[in-house]
Amino acid sequence: MDLEDDTMLPTHTPTHSLPALPQALESRGWSVELAPPLSEAELLRRAFAPAILSDAVVAHLLDAARLVRCAPGPFLIATPRRPEPSWWLLARGRIALGARAPSGQFVERRGIAPGEWLETAGAMSAPGTWLEAAECRTAVELLAIPLDSLNEACAIDPAFPQAYAAVLARRIRELNDNLQDLTGADVTGRVARWLLRQACEKDVDGLTQLRLTERKQAIARHLGTTSESLSRAFRRLTDDGLIAVRGYDVTLHDLDGLQRLAYPAV
């Protein structure tokens, strides 16, 4: 069944059933139904990695989760707190994240794939908001995992609160990094920051080797610049001896130099 983005479900709706909705609300781009009990377990475990979730926690979260389907195009769900305050995990398809220009045009900065969170922090307080604008590049399915079930999972497994907090901490860091990228550095500095983050997040041996998995245009969007400016920044870093580029492989020769360029005030 389809549900219009500004239609509220009753707060007492049980997780194992959904209320009937008027036919007039159909074909509006997204629908909600109970998520399969265990079919999304691997994606859920990936989303909390490197923490290891117990089987009991996974079963509890999936039992409470709702499967939300969205059609390609603008992401129409009004708030991460509907139908109830939830964390939103992409299960199928691809979503672009970015911002809306004053003209209303969507400006893409990065994309997410299955097993990545669409939003976590945005549902933590009323009225709730998506912290980044989103568009569905394909038809997508998301798992909406109620905050209540996440809090209940903390009592099920004493190790889960640490995994819970780690996801929120990563989200806060992402938002802070995005703000710094847009306000605190030129393009070359932003590229240096991005390279250092990629090395850390991928746990590269010695933080020196990277293999780029995104196209230049996607990286440029993520950094709020153009492909041409990105290429110039890579050339400058190469000319300065900080990195070496061979195809999609990047060697970070001078981590201290990249650090000084990325965070000149630190």
Coordinates of C-alpha atoms in Angstrom, one line a residue:
M1 CA 0.0 0.0 0.0
D2 CA 1.2 3.5 -0.7
L3 CA 1.4 6.3 1.9
E4 CA 1.6 10.0 1.2
D5 CA 4.5 11.7 2.8
D6 CA 2.4 14.0 5.0
T7 CA 0.1 11.2 6.3
M8 CA 0.7 10.1 9.9
L9 CA 0.2 6.6 11.1
P10 CA -1.4 6.2 14.5
T11 CA 1.3 6.1 17.2
H12 CA -0.1 2.9 18.6
T13 CA 0.3 1.0 15.3
P14 CA 1.9 -2.4 16.1
T15 CA 5.1 -3.3 14.2
H16 CA 3.5 -6.5 12.9
S17 CA 0.6 -4.8 11.0
L18 CA -0.3 -1.5 9.2
P19 CA -3.6 0.3 9.1
A20 CA -5.7 0.4 6.0
L21 CA -5.2 3.6 4.1
P22 CA -7.5 5.4 1.6
Q23 CA -7.1 4.5 -2.0
A24 CA -6.6 8.2 -2.8
L25 CA -3.2 7.9 -1.2
E26 CA -1.9 5.3 -3.5
S27 CA 0.7 5.7 -6.3
R28 CA 2.4 8.6 -4.4
G29 CA 5.9 7.0 -4.5
W30 CA 6.4 5.1 -1.3
S31 CA 4.8 2.4 0.8
V32 CA 5.3 0.8 4.1
E33 CA 5.1 -2.8 5.1
L34 CA 6.6 -5.2 7.7
A35 CA 10.3 -6.0 6.9
P36 CA 11.0 -9.7 6.4
P37 CA 12.2 -11.2 9.8
L38 CA 15.8 -12.1 8.9
S39 CA 16.3 -11.4 5.2
E40 CA 18.1 -8.1 5.9
A41 CA 20.3 -9.4 8.7
E42 CA 23.5 -9.1 6.7
L43 CA 22.9 -5.5 5.7
L44 CA 22.1 -4.7 9.4
R45 CA 25.3 -6.3 10.6
R46 CA 27.3 -4.4 7.9
A47 CA 25.7 -1.1 9.0
F48 CA 27.0 -1.5 12.5
A49 CA 30.4 -2.8 11.5
P50 CA 33.1 -3.1 12.9
A51 CA 30.9 -3.9 15.9
I52 CA 29.6 -7.5 16.0
L53 CA 25.8 -7.7 16.7
S54 CA 24.5 -10.6 18.6
D55 CA 21.8 -12.8 17.0
A56 CA 19.3 -11.7 19.6
V57 CA 19.9 -8.0 18.8
V58 CA 19.6 -8.6 15.0
A59 CA 16.4 -10.5 15.5
H60 CA 14.9 -7.8 17.7
L61 CA 15.7 -5.0 15.4
L62 CA 14.4 -6.7 12.3
D63 CA 11.2 -7.8 14.0
A64 CA 10.5 -4.1 14.7
A65 CA 11.7 -2.7 11.4
R66 CA 9.4 -1.6 8.6
L67 CA 10.3 -1.9 4.9
V68 CA 9.8 1.4 3.1
R69 CA 9.7 1.5 -0.7
C70 CA 10.4 4.7 -2.7
A71 CA 10.1 5.3 -6.4
P72 CA 13.0 7.0 -8.4
G73 CA 13.0 10.7 -8.0
P74 CA 12.8 13.2 -5.1
F75 CA 12.8 11.6 -1.7
L76 CA 9.3 12.4 -0.4
I77 CA 9.2 11.2 3.1
A78 CA 8.7 14.3 5.2
T79 CA 10.6 13.4 8.4
P80 CA 12.6 10.5 9.8
R81 CA 10.1 10.5 12.7
R82 CA 7.3 9.1 10.5
P83 CA 5.6 6.7 10.8
E84 CA 7.6 6.6 14.1
P85 CA 11.1 8.0 15.1
S86 CA 13.5 5.7 13.3
W87 CA 17.0 5.1 11.9
W88 CA 16.9 4.6 8.2
L89 CA 19.0 2.0 6.5
L90 CA 19.3 1.6 2.7
A91 CA 18.5 -2.0 1.8
R92 CA 18.1 -1.9 -2.0
G93 CA 18.9 0.7 -4.7
R94 CA 20.9 3.9 -4.6
I95 CA 20.3 7.3 -3.0
A96 CA 22.1 10.6 -3.7
L97 CA 22.6 13.0 -0.8
G98 CA 23.3 16.7 -1.0
A99 CA 21.5 20.0 -0.6
R100 CA 18.8 22.0 -2.2
A101 CA 19.9 25.3 -3.8
P102 CA 17.7 28.4 -3.3
S103 CA 16.3 27.7 -6.7
G104 CA 15.1 24.3 -5.6
Q105 CA 17.7 22.4 -7.7
F106 CA 19.2 19.4 -6.0
V107 CA 23.0 19.5 -5.7
E108 CA 24.5 16.0 -5.2
R109 CA 27.5 15.6 -2.9
R110 CA 27.7 11.9 -2.3
G111 CA 25.8 8.7 -2.8
I112 CA 25.0 5.8 -0.5
A113 CA 24.6 2.1 -1.3
P114 CA 22.9 -0.8 0.4
G115 CA 24.1 -1.3 4.0
E116 CA 24.7 2.4 4.6
W117 CA 22.6 4.7 6.8
L118 CA 20.4 7.3 5.1
E119 CA 19.9 9.0 8.5
T120 CA 20.4 8.4 12.2
A121 CA 20.7 11.6 14.1
G122 CA 17.8 13.4 12.4
A123 CA 15.2 11.4 14.3
M124 CA 16.6 11.9 17.7
S125 CA 14.7 15.0 18.6
A126 CA 11.3 16.6 17.6
P127 CA 10.2 17.6 15.1
G128 CA 12.8 15.6 13.3
T129 CA 14.6 16.5 10.1
W130 CA 16.6 15.0 7.3
L131 CA 20.1 16.5 7.8
E132 CA 20.8 16.2 4.0
A133 CA 18.5 16.4 1.0
A134 CA 18.1 13.2 -0.9
E135 CA 17.0 11.9 -4.3
C136 CA 16.4 8.2 -5.2
R137 CA 18.5 7.4 -8.2
T138 CA 16.7 4.0 -8.6
A139 CA 13.7 2.5 -6.9
V140 CA 14.8 1.9 -3.3
E141 CA 13.9 -0.1 -0.3
L142 CA 14.8 1.2 3.2
L143 CA 14.6 -0.4 6.6
A144 CA 13.1 2.0 9.1
I145 CA 14.3 0.8 12.5
P146 CA 12.4 2.4 15.4
L147 CA 14.4 4.3 18.0
D148 CA 12.4 2.4 20.7
S149 CA 13.7 -0.9 19.4
L150 CA 17.3 0.4 19.3
N151 CA 17.0 1.5 22.9
E152 CA 15.4 -1.9 23.9
A153 CA 18.4 -3.7 22.2
C154 CA 20.7 -2.0 24.7
A155 CA 19.1 -4.0 27.4
I156 CA 19.3 -7.2 25.3
D157 CA 23.0 -7.1 24.8
P158 CA 25.4 -5.1 27.1
A159 CA 27.8 -4.7 24.1
F160 CA 25.2 -3.0 21.8
P161 CA 25.2 0.5 23.4
Q162 CA 28.8 0.9 22.2
A163 CA 27.9 -0.1 18.6
Y164 CA 24.9 2.3 18.9
A165 CA 27.0 5.2 20.0
A166 CA 29.7 4.5 17.4
V167 CA 27.2 4.9 14.6
L168 CA 26.0 8.2 16.0
A169 CA 29.6 9.4 16.5
R170 CA 30.4 8.6 12.8
R171 CA 27.4 10.5 11.7
I172 CA 28.4 13.6 13.8
R173 CA 31.9 13.4 12.4
E174 CA 30.5 13.2 8.8
L175 CA 28.4 16.3 9.4
N176 CA 31.3 18.2 10.9
D177 CA 33.6 17.2 8.1
N178 CA 31.0 18.3 5.5
L179 CA 30.8 21.7 7.3
Q180 CA 34.6 22.1 7.4
D181 CA 34.9 21.1 3.8
L182 CA 32.4 23.8 2.7
T183 CA 33.6 26.6 4.9
G184 CA 37.2 26.0 6.0
A185 CA 39.5 25.0 3.1
D186 CA 40.1 25.6 -0.5
V187 CA 39.7 22.7 -3.0
T188 CA 43.2 21.4 -2.6
G189 CA 42.7 21.3 1.2
R190 CA 39.4 19.6 0.9
V191 CA 41.0 16.9 -1.4
A192 CA 43.7 16.4 1.2
R193 CA 41.2 16.0 3.9
W194 CA 39.2 13.5 1.8
L195 CA 42.3 11.4 1.1
L196 CA 43.2 11.3 4.7
R197 CA 39.7 10.2 5.7
Q198 CA 39.6 7.6 3.0
A199 CA 42.9 6.1 4.3
C200 CA 41.6 6.1 7.9
E201 CA 38.2 4.6 7.2
K202 CA 39.5 1.9 5.0
D203 CA 42.2 0.9 7.5
V204 CA 44.9 1.0 4.9
D205 CA 48.3 -0.4 6.0
G206 CA 50.4 2.4 7.1
L207 CA 47.8 4.9 5.8
T208 CA 49.7 5.2 2.5
Q209 CA 47.8 3.2 -0.2
L210 CA 44.3 3.9 -1.6
R211 CA 42.3 2.5 -4.5
L212 CA 39.6 5.0 -5.6
T213 CA 36.3 3.3 -6.1
E214 CA 34.3 6.4 -7.2
R215 CA 34.5 8.3 -10.5
K216 CA 36.1 11.8 -10.5
Q217 CA 32.7 13.5 -11.0
A218 CA 31.2 11.8 -7.9
I219 CA 34.3 12.7 -5.8
A220 CA 34.0 16.3 -7.0
R221 CA 30.3 16.5 -6.1
H222 CA 31.1 15.1 -2.7
L223 CA 33.7 17.8 -2.2
G224 CA 31.5 20.6 -3.5
T225 CA 33.6 21.4 -6.5
T226 CA 34.0 20.6 -10.2
S227 CA 35.8 17.8 -12.0
E228 CA 38.2 20.3 -13.5
S229 CA 39.1 21.8 -10.1
L230 CA 39.5 18.3 -8.6
S231 CA 42.0 17.4 -11.3
R232 CA 43.9 20.6 -10.7
A233 CA 44.0 19.8 -7.0
F234 CA 45.3 16.2 -7.6
R235 CA 48.0 17.7 -9.9
R236 CA 49.1 20.1 -7.3
L237 CA 49.3 17.4 -4.6
T238 CA 51.3 15.3 -7.1
D239 CA 53.6 18.1 -8.1
D240 CA 54.3 18.9 -4.4
G241 CA 55.3 15.3 -3.8
L242 CA 52.5 14.6 -1.4
I243 CA 50.8 11.9 -3.5
A244 CA 51.4 9.8 -6.6
V245 CA 48.5 8.7 -8.8
R246 CA 48.5 5.7 -11.1
G247 CA 45.1 5.1 -12.6
Y248 CA 42.7 4.5 -9.7
D249 CA 45.6 3.8 -7.3
V250 CA 46.8 6.7 -5.1
T251 CA 49.9 6.5 -2.9
L252 CA 50.1 9.0 0.0
H253 CA 53.8 9.8 0.3
D254 CA 53.7 12.6 2.9
L255 CA 51.0 12.2 5.5
D256 CA 52.3 15.1 7.6
G257 CA 52.3 17.4 4.5
L258 CA 48.7 16.4 3.7
Q259 CA 47.7 17.0 7.3
R260 CA 49.2 20.5 7.3
L261 CA 47.4 21.3 4.0
A262 CA 44.1 19.8 5.1
Y263 CA 44.0 21.4 8.6
P264 CA 46.3 24.5 8.3
A265 CA 45.1 25.9 11.7
V266 CA 45.7 22.6 13.6

